[in-house]
XYZ file of C-alpha atoms in Angstrom:
607
model
C 68.057 8.143 -8.461
C 65.218 9.781 -6.729
C 62.633 7.678 -4.995
C 59.165 9.036 -4.533
C 56.821 7.390 -2.104
C 53.123 8.093 -2.172
C 51.356 8.012 1.191
C 47.660 8.247 2.159
C 46.711 11.683 3.367
C 45.775 11.767 7.052
C 42.302 13.043 7.807
C 42.690 16.396 9.440
C 39.253 17.801 8.645
C 37.105 19.207 11.430
C 34.116 17.359 9.986
C 33.731 13.812 8.658
C 30.723 13.230 6.452
C 30.678 9.375 6.576
C 30.674 9.436 10.398
C 27.963 12.110 10.397
C 25.800 10.152 7.973
C 26.286 6.894 9.861
C 25.348 8.533 13.170
C 22.191 10.121 11.755
C 21.016 6.893 10.114
C 21.885 4.686 13.067
C 19.952 6.719 15.615
C 16.967 7.626 13.450
C 14.430 6.637 16.185
C 15.533 9.653 18.252
C 14.979 12.315 15.617
C 12.101 10.317 14.133
C 10.145 10.337 17.398
C 10.913 14.021 17.975
C 9.742 14.884 14.467
C 6.587 12.792 14.777
C 5.511 14.550 17.987
C 5.879 18.001 16.471
C 4.286 16.838 13.229
C 1.132 15.915 15.132
C 1.242 19.013 17.337
C 1.557 21.602 14.564
C 1.209 20.706 10.846
C -1.415 17.969 11.291
C -3.397 20.145 13.665
C -3.145 22.943 11.112
C -4.459 20.620 8.397
C -7.451 19.772 10.581
C -8.192 23.466 11.080
C -7.741 24.018 7.349
C -10.290 21.307 6.630
C -12.767 22.773 9.104
C -12.238 26.179 7.525
C -12.953 24.727 4.079
C -16.140 23.041 5.284
C -17.556 26.287 6.658
C -20.403 27.902 4.693
C -19.327 30.435 2.055
C -18.844 33.868 3.549
C -19.135 32.493 7.063
C -16.087 31.284 9.011
C -15.358 30.589 12.642
C -11.719 31.623 12.294
C -10.261 28.151 12.779
C -6.995 28.970 11.019
C -6.525 32.237 12.869
C -7.032 30.543 16.230
C -4.575 27.850 15.208
C -1.973 30.389 14.078
C -2.384 32.342 17.301
C -1.946 29.174 19.373
C 1.455 28.283 17.859
C 3.559 30.494 20.184
C 1.725 29.022 23.167
C 3.564 25.754 22.466
C 6.648 27.106 24.263
C 6.028 24.894 27.319
C 5.825 21.808 25.131
C 8.991 22.952 23.345
C 10.873 23.111 26.647
C 9.727 19.650 27.765
C 10.670 18.067 24.440
C 14.026 19.852 24.409
C 14.696 18.642 27.946
C 13.885 15.000 27.123
C 15.204 14.653 23.594
C 18.278 16.724 24.384
C 19.588 14.005 26.676
C 18.438 11.213 24.340
C 20.369 12.787 21.464
C 23.440 13.188 23.676
C 23.231 9.564 24.821
C 23.085 8.494 21.181
C 26.048 10.484 19.867
C 28.193 9.853 22.960
C 27.411 6.143 23.173
C 30.708 5.195 21.468
C 32.572 6.579 24.484
C 30.977 4.164 26.922
C 32.125 0.894 25.373
C 35.809 -0.020 25.217
C 35.564 -1.607 21.750
C 33.692 1.347 20.236
C 35.979 3.874 21.909
C 39.093 2.109 20.562
C 37.554 1.828 17.099
C 36.808 5.544 16.807
C 40.174 6.318 18.350
C 41.895 4.378 15.581
C 40.185 6.243 12.747
C 42.390 8.601 10.709
C 40.345 11.529 11.995
C 41.514 14.001 14.570
C 39.654 14.233 17.842
C 38.475 17.702 16.898
C 36.813 16.239 13.833
C 35.217 13.377 15.748
C 33.801 15.682 18.383
C 32.459 18.236 15.900
C 30.925 15.501 13.724
C 29.145 13.754 16.583
C 28.086 17.023 18.221
C 26.606 18.417 15.001
C 24.886 15.113 14.250
C 23.089 15.166 17.590
C 22.178 18.828 17.178
C 20.774 18.029 13.740
C 18.436 15.476 15.379
C 16.604 18.443 16.911
C 17.213 21.563 14.858
C 16.500 20.114 11.393
C 13.041 18.794 12.444
C 12.287 22.206 14.002
C 13.053 23.957 10.717
C 11.052 21.391 8.727
C 8.036 21.762 11.026
C 8.335 25.537 10.773
C 8.243 25.401 6.958
C 5.331 22.942 6.865
C 3.310 25.018 9.329
C 4.085 28.188 7.393
C 2.879 26.512 4.191
C -0.374 25.428 5.827
C -0.959 28.937 7.224
C -0.321 30.362 3.761
C -2.826 27.974 2.187
C -5.347 28.980 4.844
C -4.697 32.651 4.163
C -3.595 33.335 7.755
C 0.160 33.757 8.034
C 1.197 34.994 11.483
C 4.949 34.943 11.057
C 5.886 36.597 14.391
C 4.243 33.838 16.438
C 5.639 31.051 14.276
C 9.089 32.626 14.300
C 8.899 32.936 18.093
C 8.184 29.215 18.362
C 11.138 28.360 16.122
C 13.518 30.614 18.048
C 12.432 29.207 21.418
C 12.452 25.577 20.269
C 15.901 25.822 18.643
C 17.401 27.860 21.489
C 16.176 25.462 24.162
C 17.199 22.394 22.137
C 20.684 23.879 21.717
C 21.029 24.513 25.441
C 19.680 21.254 26.839
C 21.515 19.167 24.232
C 24.817 20.974 24.907
C 24.290 20.552 28.622
C 23.697 16.818 28.168
C 26.853 16.480 26.006
C 28.807 18.333 28.686
C 27.535 15.877 31.300
C 28.401 13.016 28.954
C 32.054 14.062 28.901
C 32.342 13.478 32.650
C 31.264 9.869 32.598
C 32.138 6.618 30.883
C 28.812 4.932 31.615
C 25.745 5.548 29.483
C 23.313 5.291 32.408
C 25.297 7.812 34.418
C 24.771 10.463 31.722
C 20.997 10.944 32.260
C 21.578 10.738 36.022
C 24.168 13.531 35.963
C 22.012 15.493 33.521
C 18.951 15.312 35.752
C 20.960 16.196 38.855
C 22.680 19.197 37.257
C 19.339 20.546 36.028
C 17.998 20.840 39.582
C 21.189 20.749 41.642
C 21.228 24.419 42.655
C 17.550 24.444 43.575
C 17.852 21.171 45.543
C 20.913 22.368 47.452
C 19.127 25.605 48.307
C 16.092 23.716 49.603
C 18.274 21.390 51.684
C 20.420 24.205 53.068
C 17.338 26.252 53.873
C 15.734 23.337 55.718
C 18.896 22.717 57.754
C 19.372 26.418 58.572
C 15.756 26.639 59.728
C 16.527 23.907 62.236
C 19.841 25.324 63.426
C 19.526 29.089 63.055
C 16.826 30.696 65.170
C 15.111 33.348 63.071
C 16.345 32.135 59.674
C 14.001 33.451 56.985
C 15.437 31.938 53.826
C 17.948 33.358 51.417
C 17.796 36.857 50.020
C 16.290 37.936 46.688
C 19.692 37.853 44.982
C 20.028 34.181 45.899
C 16.548 33.431 44.581
C 17.457 35.096 41.286
C 20.690 33.109 41.080
C 18.889 29.862 41.829
C 16.324 30.588 39.145
C 19.005 31.211 36.505
C 20.993 28.120 37.535
C 17.844 25.979 37.325
C 17.022 26.182 33.596
C 13.719 24.297 33.798
C 12.512 26.868 36.316
C 13.644 29.927 34.389
C 12.531 28.742 30.956
C 9.367 27.091 32.230
C 7.970 30.213 33.870
C 9.785 33.101 32.202
C 9.176 32.502 28.481
C 5.934 33.215 26.652
C 4.366 34.599 23.512
C 0.791 35.668 22.878
C -1.416 37.867 20.720
C -3.249 40.724 22.428
C -5.015 43.750 20.986
C -3.923 42.764 17.492
C -0.233 42.757 18.455
C 2.179 39.936 19.207
C 3.844 40.193 22.588
C 6.694 38.147 24.023
C 8.622 37.727 27.227
C 11.745 35.755 27.986
C 13.440 35.826 24.586
C 16.459 37.401 26.245
C 16.586 34.419 28.614
C 16.518 32.004 25.685
C 19.333 33.961 24.038
C 21.374 33.873 27.270
C 20.985 30.104 27.561
C 21.871 29.690 23.877
C 25.084 31.636 24.513
C 25.749 29.430 27.545
C 25.239 26.397 25.290
C 28.151 27.527 23.099
C 30.349 27.773 26.189
C 29.250 24.296 27.271
C 30.055 22.960 23.811
C 33.527 24.498 23.997
C 34.117 23.025 27.458
C 32.882 19.638 26.224
C 35.381 19.775 23.386
C 38.264 20.430 25.790
C 37.155 17.525 27.995
C 36.829 15.290 24.930
C 40.394 16.058 23.874
C 41.736 15.214 27.335
C 39.569 12.117 27.748
C 41.311 8.741 28.059
C 39.959 5.831 26.007
C 40.478 3.562 29.020
C 37.796 5.498 30.937
C 34.976 3.692 29.078
C 32.763 2.104 31.726
C 33.847 4.433 34.559
C 31.195 6.396 36.411
C 33.467 9.457 36.377
C 35.850 9.568 33.428
C 37.685 12.791 34.290
C 40.208 11.953 36.976
C 40.377 15.419 38.537
C 36.587 15.348 39.042
C 36.589 12.110 41.032
C 37.189 13.825 44.408
C 34.509 16.388 43.562
C 32.066 13.574 42.841
C 33.031 11.660 45.963
C 32.759 14.505 48.446
C 29.775 16.005 46.630
C 27.845 12.754 47.059
C 28.842 12.648 50.725
C 27.643 16.209 51.310
C 24.327 15.775 49.468
C 23.660 12.360 51.037
C 24.310 13.753 54.500
C 21.879 16.648 54.080
C 19.187 14.725 52.186
C 19.023 11.522 54.189
C 19.877 13.281 57.440
C 16.836 15.542 57.097
C 14.672 12.594 56.018
C 15.783 10.462 58.960
C 15.161 13.243 61.461
C 11.733 13.964 59.976
C 10.847 10.278 60.290
C 12.295 9.632 63.754
C 11.750 13.085 65.213
C 14.212 14.819 67.495
C 15.973 18.132 67.827
C 19.338 19.498 66.678
C 21.482 16.690 68.216
C 19.496 14.058 66.325
C 19.813 16.011 63.088
C 23.558 16.435 63.590
C 24.061 12.718 64.197
C 21.911 11.772 61.188
C 23.754 14.118 58.833
C 27.117 12.871 60.101
C 26.254 9.181 59.656
C 24.708 9.616 56.222
C 27.596 11.794 55.075
C 30.052 8.987 55.858
C 27.768 6.424 54.197
C 27.527 8.640 51.102
C 31.327 8.900 50.958
C 31.785 5.135 50.942
C 28.937 4.651 48.449
C 30.576 7.094 46.033
C 33.900 5.313 46.459
C 32.244 1.996 45.596
C 30.911 3.476 42.360
C 34.320 4.882 41.446
C 36.292 1.720 42.247
C 33.571 -0.752 41.180
C 34.296 -2.622 44.380
C 32.876 -3.079 47.868
C 36.349 -3.048 49.404
C 36.463 0.608 50.294
C 36.947 0.645 54.063
C 40.654 1.258 53.561
C 39.712 4.793 52.508
C 38.644 5.619 56.057
C 40.747 8.781 56.089
C 38.442 10.395 53.535
C 35.418 9.401 55.627
C 37.073 10.926 58.678
C 37.597 14.134 56.715
C 33.883 14.226 55.846
C 32.975 13.701 59.493
C 35.434 16.405 60.524
C 34.026 18.971 58.097
C 30.450 18.316 59.203
C 31.488 18.524 62.861
C 33.183 21.872 62.253
C 30.043 23.188 60.552
C 27.926 22.001 63.481
C 30.174 23.877 65.901
C 29.902 27.053 63.836
C 26.112 27.024 63.700
C 25.536 25.398 67.088
C 27.476 28.046 68.983
C 26.403 30.819 66.597
C 29.987 31.788 65.900
C 28.787 34.027 63.078
C 26.514 36.022 65.412
C 23.518 35.365 63.152
C 20.988 34.698 65.900
C 21.844 37.631 68.137
C 22.229 40.326 65.508
C 19.735 43.170 65.899
C 20.386 46.223 63.725
C 20.876 49.737 64.972
C 17.708 51.729 64.116
C 19.879 54.616 62.871
C 21.358 52.332 60.200
C 17.971 51.179 58.855
C 16.526 52.867 55.778
C 13.142 51.144 55.991
C 11.708 47.896 57.271
C 9.153 45.400 56.028
C 7.090 43.893 58.832
C 4.558 41.070 58.722
C 2.603 39.537 61.576
C 2.609 40.991 65.102
C -1.031 39.938 65.359
C -2.354 39.815 68.907
C -5.941 40.961 68.418
C -7.959 39.301 65.647
C -11.002 40.999 64.165
C -11.369 38.305 61.477
C -10.995 40.837 58.673
C -8.431 42.102 56.194
C -6.336 43.920 58.781
C -5.537 40.890 60.928
C -2.215 39.962 59.346
C -0.303 43.197 59.087
C 1.980 43.736 56.100
C 3.741 47.067 56.306
C 6.701 48.710 54.602
C 7.706 51.786 56.557
C 10.765 53.972 56.918
C 9.700 56.296 59.710
C 12.059 56.319 62.705
C 9.251 55.519 65.156
C 8.080 52.457 63.203
C 11.667 51.233 62.794
C 12.089 51.605 66.549
C 8.991 49.464 67.199
C 10.229 46.802 64.781
C 13.634 46.652 66.480
C 11.971 46.351 69.900
C 9.933 43.373 68.698
C 13.038 41.873 67.111
C 15.039 42.213 70.326
C 12.205 40.643 72.327
C 12.197 37.647 69.979
C 15.981 37.257 70.271
C 15.928 37.498 74.081
C 13.334 34.778 74.540
C 14.863 32.109 72.321
C 14.170 28.683 73.795
C 12.311 30.118 76.773
C 8.723 30.746 77.772
C 8.032 33.851 79.843
C 5.410 32.050 81.897
C 2.216 33.531 83.217
C -0.310 35.043 80.845
C 1.235 35.581 77.420
C -0.024 35.620 73.885
C 1.759 34.078 70.891
C 2.306 35.804 67.586
C 4.628 35.482 64.618
C 7.019 38.103 63.356
C 8.686 38.488 59.976
C 11.140 41.357 59.501
C 13.231 42.486 56.552
C 15.471 45.466 57.191
C 16.745 47.458 54.240
C 19.902 49.072 55.517
C 21.265 52.446 54.444
C 24.419 50.769 53.081
C 22.299 48.782 50.594
C 22.326 45.453 52.450
C 19.319 43.603 53.838
C 18.675 41.649 57.021
C 15.729 39.270 57.201
C 14.420 37.278 60.159
C 11.328 35.186 60.933
C 10.192 34.163 64.428
C 7.425 31.982 65.770
C 6.292 31.952 68.462
C 7.018 35.361 69.936
C 5.505 35.665 73.391
C 3.945 38.984 74.330
C 2.531 39.827 77.763
C -0.498 42.157 77.362
C -0.002 43.422 80.920
C 3.203 45.138 79.794
C 1.460 47.314 77.198
C 1.839 50.384 79.421
C 5.567 49.831 79.983
C 7.597 51.635 77.334
C 10.239 49.533 75.610
C 8.384 46.219 75.856
C 7.086 44.162 72.931
C 3.481 44.711 74.056
C 4.064 48.472 74.167
C 5.533 48.411 70.651
C 2.536 46.515 69.309
C 0.173 48.976 70.997
C 1.937 51.827 69.209
C 1.628 49.989 65.891
C -2.072 49.344 66.525
C -2.565 53.040 67.212
C -1.066 54.172 63.900
C -4.208 54.908 61.862
C -2.287 55.861 58.716
C -0.485 52.535 58.827
C -3.735 50.575 58.997
C -5.323 52.855 56.412
C -2.742 51.417 54.037
C -2.877 47.920 55.526
C -6.606 47.568 54.917
C -6.168 48.834 51.357
C -7.983 52.171 51.559
C -5.015 54.118 50.216
C -4.672 51.799 47.228
C -8.407 51.904 46.534
C -8.439 55.706 46.623
C -5.451 55.856 44.270
C -6.987 53.443 41.775
C -10.293 55.298 41.721
C -8.612 58.681 41.285
C -5.884 57.752 38.792
C -6.896 54.541 36.998
C -10.661 54.778 36.647
C -11.582 52.041 39.115
C -15.034 52.129 40.683
C -16.790 50.670 43.706
C -18.736 47.854 42.112
C -20.437 46.148 45.042
C -20.545 45.880 48.834
C -21.518 42.707 50.657
C -22.518 42.760 54.312
C -21.979 39.444 56.112
C -23.914 39.159 59.357
C -23.240 35.656 60.616
C -24.514 35.075 64.113
C -23.499 38.411 65.655
C -27.069 39.478 66.360
C -29.837 37.130 67.566
C -31.788 35.575 64.707
C -29.529 36.909 61.957
C -27.492 34.883 59.509
C -27.403 36.551 56.140
C -25.386 38.269 53.436
C -26.830 41.419 51.885
C -25.474 43.106 48.745
C -25.465 46.815 47.959
C -24.553 48.701 44.819
C -24.582 52.182 43.376
C -25.309 55.047 45.764
C -25.962 52.660 48.698
C -22.520 51.074 48.295
C -20.850 54.479 48.123
C -22.721 55.667 51.227
C -21.397 52.677 53.171
C -17.881 53.309 51.901
C -17.962 56.952 52.983
C -19.357 55.983 56.394
C -16.587 53.422 56.922
C -13.952 56.003 55.974
C -15.449 58.461 58.441
C -15.459 55.890 61.243
C -11.936 54.811 60.382
C -10.497 58.312 60.526
C -12.300 58.900 63.837
C -10.905 55.657 65.312
C -14.256 53.878 65.587
C -13.642 50.955 63.181
C -10.642 48.741 62.435
C -9.421 49.344 65.987
C -7.246 46.779 67.779
C -6.100 46.746 71.372
C -3.373 44.662 72.962
C -5.609 44.150 75.998
C -8.188 42.375 73.799
C -5.808 39.607 72.708
C -7.859 36.875 74.422
C -11.235 38.193 73.296
C -13.033 35.654 71.113
C -14.695 37.160 68.063
C -18.228 35.829 67.797
C -19.431 35.202 64.238
C -18.805 37.631 61.415
C -20.159 41.111 60.878
C -17.989 42.247 57.997
C -18.293 44.607 55.071
C -16.581 43.534 51.842
C -15.942 46.291 49.310
C -15.301 45.119 45.761
C -13.616 47.504 43.330
C -13.186 46.795 39.617
C -11.926 48.355 36.418
C -12.884 48.111 32.763
C -11.123 44.763 32.229
C -12.966 43.163 35.137
C -9.983 43.013 37.475
C -10.975 43.121 41.143
C -9.642 44.581 44.373
C -11.196 43.958 47.800
C -11.288 45.601 51.204
C -12.717 43.599 54.109
C -13.353 45.255 57.470
C -15.274 44.246 60.566
C -18.163 46.431 61.698
C -17.361 47.031 65.351
C -19.944 48.194 67.849
C -18.233 51.596 67.978
C -18.662 52.231 64.220
C -21.569 54.620 64.710
C -21.616 56.151 61.214
C -21.483 52.760 59.507
C -24.157 51.261 61.749
C -26.378 54.283 61.121
C -26.151 53.823 57.341
C -26.834 50.096 57.694
C -29.873 50.836 59.857
C -31.086 53.354 57.302
C -30.745 50.714 54.566
C -32.778 48.300 56.657
C -30.062 45.747 57.432
C -28.269 47.339 60.359
C -28.668 46.919 64.078
C -28.106 48.940 67.185
C -24.768 48.542 68.925
C -24.640 45.502 71.164
C -24.613 46.230 74.875
């Protein structure tokens, strides 16, 4: 006799409709609030514009619907904010069953594989955001169609950005949710991860500024990396859509696509963590055991830097105070993290871990304190430099546009001067030369022939004007820089102005002459245009090429500039963009003073 036994089929589907439906209905306030905000922002606003359009007199319209349709893509900033906020709310809702032991055991006992549970909850939370976006898109499209103004590119741009950002921030929040067993820890981790790279860069930069003499921040590659690893920064400033000249233009869609692709990777990683997750971890701050040391030492490191800098800023002090503050707060952060992990105040028995934190910080202090990397003393060989960017080196102020020099030069002589100034700054670290010396700042970025860069910033750099005649000194180098007329021709902006007028159709729009207290009884601003403005411009160029205006001398570093006697040249183009050149009228500017006297506003050179 054959016995046949019927058994219930085990649920092996990757999706469970009852669980999906229950999740959507249970957490309706999340997607309801999200939908209501967008409903007011787009369709209802469109209906108002439609009503205003209908009330306009026949044959006469103010283009309400067109302005509304053109404003839709400008909602990208609002889309990012809502995605950021509702992404974590949706993740908290669909992951909430993991943070309570009873709920976790209940879902664990269902005849549904973990793959199915994860996919069902993940898709339910994603539906909270994507389905309303699609519904709002269709409603807005219908309203635009009724109004006879359908601008599909702008509306499609909004939908793509809104859905892409919702996908990323929601997936990121779910990923964070897999690391914790406490519902309040999820938004905390989510917020930290969103700005972690930027915050660490700011903290590290602040500490390096205190320890490393000449530190000028991280390089451009680091800034780019920080921007990409800080989504709110990249999406907040790099995404946009607008209508111009009858065409729809966009920027940043590739960034949205990149983050959407990253969201799929985060979803996959979340799934793997969900499969390995223990039900007993409900209520733990960190649910993944292998991540507990990362959390513990990460908190210690961040607490040491953050509160160490804050304590030093409040109490004052130099490097020893900062070292002590970072060390103490690092140990405190270690024990605080251990308390959160163990849910107990009895953590002093883990003193070995605290000693390890103190040891690591001490080793780092030795490295930077004794400059074991050679950062502070490194001065490049001029033969290895392709070109150098120099800012500062200001000893003589004329109170005009050439005071703060910004130059990018590759000539061997200029590179030599930059290296001389750099070496002078390195040699005088922590010392004051004494006697009569002037202070200036110096910012250098060397672009090396091997493709690398070296950047340094120094303040103060002491320069003795009496050494201007001695070759090889900082004062001598600055004198040579001051004497380079082509360099200052570019620094004032004459080269750029000439290029724009010759190649881009710019014109000299106006010249203002500020005479504020230089001559007895004068305090006025006079404006010139047309042929008078051009005559002044030509006179200034003549004086400049002859070395009679825009001239600085190292010996004049302590000379106080009385009042202002400046010419401001304003250039413009057809779209009303402006470009200025400001230069002081020195007593030696004979051609310029002659033109001013001819125009009735000049004066003879002062004695």
